PDB file of C-alpha atoms in Angstrom:
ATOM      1  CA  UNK A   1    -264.561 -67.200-109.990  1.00  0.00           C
ATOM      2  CA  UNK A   2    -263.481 -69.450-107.269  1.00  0.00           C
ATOM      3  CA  UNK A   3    -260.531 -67.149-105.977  1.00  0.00           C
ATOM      4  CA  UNK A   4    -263.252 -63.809-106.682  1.00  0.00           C
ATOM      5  CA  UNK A   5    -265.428 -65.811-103.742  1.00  0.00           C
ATOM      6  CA  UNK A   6    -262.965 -66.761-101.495  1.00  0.00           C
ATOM      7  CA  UNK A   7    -261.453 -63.045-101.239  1.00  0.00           C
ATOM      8  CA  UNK A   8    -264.686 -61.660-100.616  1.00  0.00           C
ATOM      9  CA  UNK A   9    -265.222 -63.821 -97.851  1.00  0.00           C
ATOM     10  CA  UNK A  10    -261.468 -63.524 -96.100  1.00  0.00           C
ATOM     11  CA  UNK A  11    -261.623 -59.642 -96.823  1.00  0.00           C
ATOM     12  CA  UNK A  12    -264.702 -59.538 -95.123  1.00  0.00           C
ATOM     13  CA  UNK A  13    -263.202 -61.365 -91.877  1.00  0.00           C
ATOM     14  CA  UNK A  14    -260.524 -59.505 -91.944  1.00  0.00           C
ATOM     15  CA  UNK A  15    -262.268 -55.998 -92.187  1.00  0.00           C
ATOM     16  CA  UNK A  16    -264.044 -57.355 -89.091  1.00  0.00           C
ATOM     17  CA  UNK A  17    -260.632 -57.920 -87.736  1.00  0.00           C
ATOM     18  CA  UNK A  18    -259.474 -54.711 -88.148  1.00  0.00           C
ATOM     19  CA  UNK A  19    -262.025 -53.009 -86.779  1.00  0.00           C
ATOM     20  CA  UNK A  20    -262.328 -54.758 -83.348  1.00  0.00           C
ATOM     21  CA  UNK A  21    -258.774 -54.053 -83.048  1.00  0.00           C
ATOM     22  CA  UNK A  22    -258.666 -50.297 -84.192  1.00  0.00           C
ATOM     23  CA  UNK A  23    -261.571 -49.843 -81.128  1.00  0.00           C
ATOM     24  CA  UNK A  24    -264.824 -48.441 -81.376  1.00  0.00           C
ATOM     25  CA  UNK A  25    -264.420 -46.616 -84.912  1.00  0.00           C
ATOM     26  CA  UNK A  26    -263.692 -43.344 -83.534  1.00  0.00           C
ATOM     27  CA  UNK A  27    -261.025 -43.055 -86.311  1.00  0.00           C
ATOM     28  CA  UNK A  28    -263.323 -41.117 -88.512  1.00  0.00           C
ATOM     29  CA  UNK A  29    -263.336 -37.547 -86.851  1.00  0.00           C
ATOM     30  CA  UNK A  30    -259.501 -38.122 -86.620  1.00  0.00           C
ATOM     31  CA  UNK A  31    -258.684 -39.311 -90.180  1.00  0.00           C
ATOM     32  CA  UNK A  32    -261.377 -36.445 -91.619  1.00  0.00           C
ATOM     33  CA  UNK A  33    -259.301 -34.110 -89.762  1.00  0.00           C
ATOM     34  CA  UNK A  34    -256.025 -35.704 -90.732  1.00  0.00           C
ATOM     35  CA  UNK A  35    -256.929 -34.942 -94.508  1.00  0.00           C
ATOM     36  CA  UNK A  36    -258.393 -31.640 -94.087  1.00  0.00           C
ATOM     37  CA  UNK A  37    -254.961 -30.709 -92.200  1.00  0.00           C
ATOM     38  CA  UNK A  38    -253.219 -32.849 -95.322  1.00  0.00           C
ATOM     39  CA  UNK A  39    -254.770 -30.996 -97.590  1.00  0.00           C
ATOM     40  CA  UNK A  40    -254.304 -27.445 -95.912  1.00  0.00           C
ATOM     41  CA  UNK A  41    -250.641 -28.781 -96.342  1.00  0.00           C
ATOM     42  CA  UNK A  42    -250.470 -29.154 -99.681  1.00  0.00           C
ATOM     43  CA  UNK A  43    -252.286 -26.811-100.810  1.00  0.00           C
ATOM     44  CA  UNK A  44    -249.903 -24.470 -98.922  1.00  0.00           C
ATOM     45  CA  UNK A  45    -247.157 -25.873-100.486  1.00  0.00           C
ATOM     46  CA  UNK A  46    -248.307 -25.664-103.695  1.00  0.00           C
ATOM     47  CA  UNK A  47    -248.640 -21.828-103.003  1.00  0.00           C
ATOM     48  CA  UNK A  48    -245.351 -21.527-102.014  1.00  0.00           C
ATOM     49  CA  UNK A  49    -243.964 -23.030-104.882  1.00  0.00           C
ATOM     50  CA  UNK A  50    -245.668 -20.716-107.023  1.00  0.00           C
ATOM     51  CA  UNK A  51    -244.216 -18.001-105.352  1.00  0.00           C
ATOM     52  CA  UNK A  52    -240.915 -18.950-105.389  1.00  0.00           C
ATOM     53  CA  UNK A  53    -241.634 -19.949-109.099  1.00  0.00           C
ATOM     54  CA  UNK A  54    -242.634 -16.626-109.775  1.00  0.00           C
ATOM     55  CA  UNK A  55    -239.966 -14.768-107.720  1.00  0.00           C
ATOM     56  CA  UNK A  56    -237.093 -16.901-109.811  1.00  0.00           C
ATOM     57  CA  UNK A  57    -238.720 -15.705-113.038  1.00  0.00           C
ATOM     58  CA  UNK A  58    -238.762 -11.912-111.974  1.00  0.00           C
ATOM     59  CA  UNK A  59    -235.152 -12.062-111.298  1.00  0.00           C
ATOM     60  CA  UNK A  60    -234.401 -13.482-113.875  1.00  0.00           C
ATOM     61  CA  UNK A  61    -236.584 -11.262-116.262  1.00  0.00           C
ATOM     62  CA  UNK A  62    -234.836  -8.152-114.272  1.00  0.00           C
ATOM     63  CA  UNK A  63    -230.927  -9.352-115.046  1.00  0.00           C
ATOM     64  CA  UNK A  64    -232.046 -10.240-118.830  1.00  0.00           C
ATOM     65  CA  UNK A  65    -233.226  -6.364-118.467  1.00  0.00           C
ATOM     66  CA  UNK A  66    -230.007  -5.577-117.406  1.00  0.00           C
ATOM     67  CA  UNK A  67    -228.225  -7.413-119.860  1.00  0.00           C
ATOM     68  CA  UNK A  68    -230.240  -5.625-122.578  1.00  0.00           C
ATOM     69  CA  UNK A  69    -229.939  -2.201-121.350  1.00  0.00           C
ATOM     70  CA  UNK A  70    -225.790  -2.820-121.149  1.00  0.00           C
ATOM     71  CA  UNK A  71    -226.268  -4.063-124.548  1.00  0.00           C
ATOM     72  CA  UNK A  72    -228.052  -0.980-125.622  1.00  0.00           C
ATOM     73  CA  UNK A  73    -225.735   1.076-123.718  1.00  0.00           C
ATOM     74  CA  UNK A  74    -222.629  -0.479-125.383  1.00  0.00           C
ATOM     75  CA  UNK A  75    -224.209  -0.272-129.087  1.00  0.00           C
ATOM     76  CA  UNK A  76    -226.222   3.321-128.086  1.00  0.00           C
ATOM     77  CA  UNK A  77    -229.603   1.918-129.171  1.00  0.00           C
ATOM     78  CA  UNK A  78    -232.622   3.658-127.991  1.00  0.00           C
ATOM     79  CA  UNK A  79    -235.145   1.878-126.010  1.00  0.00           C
ATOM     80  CA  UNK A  80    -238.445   1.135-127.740  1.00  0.00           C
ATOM     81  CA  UNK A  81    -241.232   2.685-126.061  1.00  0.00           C
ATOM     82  CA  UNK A  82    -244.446   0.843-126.421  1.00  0.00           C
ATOM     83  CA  UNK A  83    -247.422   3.145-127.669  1.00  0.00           C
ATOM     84  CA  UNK A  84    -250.708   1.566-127.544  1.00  0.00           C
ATOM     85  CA  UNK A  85    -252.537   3.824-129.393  1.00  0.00           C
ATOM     86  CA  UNK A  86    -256.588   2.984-129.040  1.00  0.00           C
ATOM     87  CA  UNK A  87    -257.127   2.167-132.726  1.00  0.00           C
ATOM     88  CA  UNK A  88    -260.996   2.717-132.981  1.00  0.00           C
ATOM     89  CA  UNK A  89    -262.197  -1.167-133.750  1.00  0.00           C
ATOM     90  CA  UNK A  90    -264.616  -1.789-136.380  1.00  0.00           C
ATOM     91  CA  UNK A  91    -267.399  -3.870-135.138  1.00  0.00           C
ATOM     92  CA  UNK A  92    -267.247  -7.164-137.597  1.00  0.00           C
ATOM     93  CA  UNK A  93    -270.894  -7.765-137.154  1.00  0.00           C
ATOM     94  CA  UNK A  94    -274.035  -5.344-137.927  1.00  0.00           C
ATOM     95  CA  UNK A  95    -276.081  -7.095-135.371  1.00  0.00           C
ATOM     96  CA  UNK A  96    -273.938  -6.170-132.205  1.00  0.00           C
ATOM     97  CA  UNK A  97    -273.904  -2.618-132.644  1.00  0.00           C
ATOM     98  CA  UNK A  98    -274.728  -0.503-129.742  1.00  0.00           C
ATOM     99  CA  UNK A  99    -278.440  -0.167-129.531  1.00  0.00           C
ATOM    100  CA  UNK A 100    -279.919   3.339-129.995  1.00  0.00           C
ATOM    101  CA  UNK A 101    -282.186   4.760-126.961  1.00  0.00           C
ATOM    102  CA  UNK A 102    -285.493   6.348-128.035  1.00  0.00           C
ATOM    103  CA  UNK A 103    -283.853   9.044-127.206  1.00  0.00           C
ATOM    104  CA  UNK A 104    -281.318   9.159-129.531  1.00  0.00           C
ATOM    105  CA  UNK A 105    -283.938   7.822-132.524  1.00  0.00           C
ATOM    106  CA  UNK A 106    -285.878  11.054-131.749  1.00  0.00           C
ATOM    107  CA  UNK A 107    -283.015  13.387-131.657  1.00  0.00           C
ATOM    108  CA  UNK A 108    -282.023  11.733-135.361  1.00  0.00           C
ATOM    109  CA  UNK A 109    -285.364  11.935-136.704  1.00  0.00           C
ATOM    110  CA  UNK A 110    -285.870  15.822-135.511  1.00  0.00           C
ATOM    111  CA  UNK A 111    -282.199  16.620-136.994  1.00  0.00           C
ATOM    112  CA  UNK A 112    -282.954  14.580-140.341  1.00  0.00           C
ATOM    113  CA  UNK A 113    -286.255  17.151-140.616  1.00  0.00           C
ATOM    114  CA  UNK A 114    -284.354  20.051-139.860  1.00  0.00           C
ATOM    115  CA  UNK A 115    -281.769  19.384-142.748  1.00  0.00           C
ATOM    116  CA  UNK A 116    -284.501  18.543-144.825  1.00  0.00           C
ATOM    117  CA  UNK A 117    -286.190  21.484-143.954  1.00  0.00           C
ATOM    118  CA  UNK A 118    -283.400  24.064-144.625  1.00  0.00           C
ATOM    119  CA  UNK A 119    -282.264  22.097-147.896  1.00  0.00           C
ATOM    120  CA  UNK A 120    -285.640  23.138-148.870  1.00  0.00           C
ATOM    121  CA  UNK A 121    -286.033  26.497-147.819  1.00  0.00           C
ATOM    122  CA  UNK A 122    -282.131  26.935-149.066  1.00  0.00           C
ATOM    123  CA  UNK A 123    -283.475  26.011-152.671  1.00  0.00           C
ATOM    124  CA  UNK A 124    -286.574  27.931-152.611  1.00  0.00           C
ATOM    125  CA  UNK A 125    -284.190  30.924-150.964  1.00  0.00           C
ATOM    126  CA  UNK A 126    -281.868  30.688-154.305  1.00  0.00           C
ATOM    127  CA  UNK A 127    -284.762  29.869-157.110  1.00  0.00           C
ATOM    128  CA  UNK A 128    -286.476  33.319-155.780  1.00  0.00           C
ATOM    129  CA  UNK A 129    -283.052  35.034-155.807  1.00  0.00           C
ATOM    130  CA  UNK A 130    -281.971  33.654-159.097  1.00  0.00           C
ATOM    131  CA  UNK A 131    -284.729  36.105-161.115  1.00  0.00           C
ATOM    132  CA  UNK A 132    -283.825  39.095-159.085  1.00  0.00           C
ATOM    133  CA  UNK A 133    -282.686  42.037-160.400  1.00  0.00           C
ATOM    134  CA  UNK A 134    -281.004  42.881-157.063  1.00  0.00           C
ATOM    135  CA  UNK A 135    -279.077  40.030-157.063  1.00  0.00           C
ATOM    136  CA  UNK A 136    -275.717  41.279-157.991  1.00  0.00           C
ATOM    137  CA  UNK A 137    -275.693  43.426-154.926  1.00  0.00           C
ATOM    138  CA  UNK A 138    -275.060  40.744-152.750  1.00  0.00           C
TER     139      UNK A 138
END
């Protein structure tokens, strides 16, 4: 507790010390600037790494290429072409489904009451048919 007390007290000196030596404390525009430029820095070397990261691994992704197209050259093997065909996806839940627009509910309903109208007029059409005579011409 002791040695806790007695640092506080020579730290604080000595920050006093420090700054009547470093002037009037116009460090602070300088150092912000300093890390701003530090950190333009880095982060600018951090981009070039990535590109140089990424350049090494296209090279070396185009001579593995290479190697397998003189492999399939050598062996005459056929290239396998990738065909992404757009399989029609089912959609795993009910309650997603594309909304209907009034629209579209209308349309339904007025189609629905046309079938159901010519089913009807299709049966009545055959019943009367089925009893007459002139059927068979038909």
């Amino acid at each position: 507790m002791a040695a806790f007390i007695a640092k506080q007290m020579v730290g604080n000196q000595l920050s006093a010390v420090k700054g009547a030596v470093g002037g009037d404390g116009g460090d602070d525009g300088d150092d912000k600037e300093k890390a701003e430029e530090e950190e333009r820095e880095r982060q600018e070397a951090i981009k070039e790494a990535e590109d140089r990261r990424k350049e090494k691994h296209r090279k070396m992704e185009e001579e593995r290429e290479k190697m397998r197209q003189d492999i399939r050259d050598k062996y005459n093997i056929k290239k396998k072409e990738e065909i992404v065909e757009a399989a029609p996806q089912e959609e795993p839940n009910p309650l997603m489904r594309k909304k209907k627009t009034p629209e579209e509910l209308a349309a339904e309903a007025e189609q629905e009451e046309l079938d159901d109208f010519t089913t009807k007029l299709r049966k009545r059409l055959s019943d009367a048919f089925k009893n007459c005579p002139l059927r068979n011409l038909f």
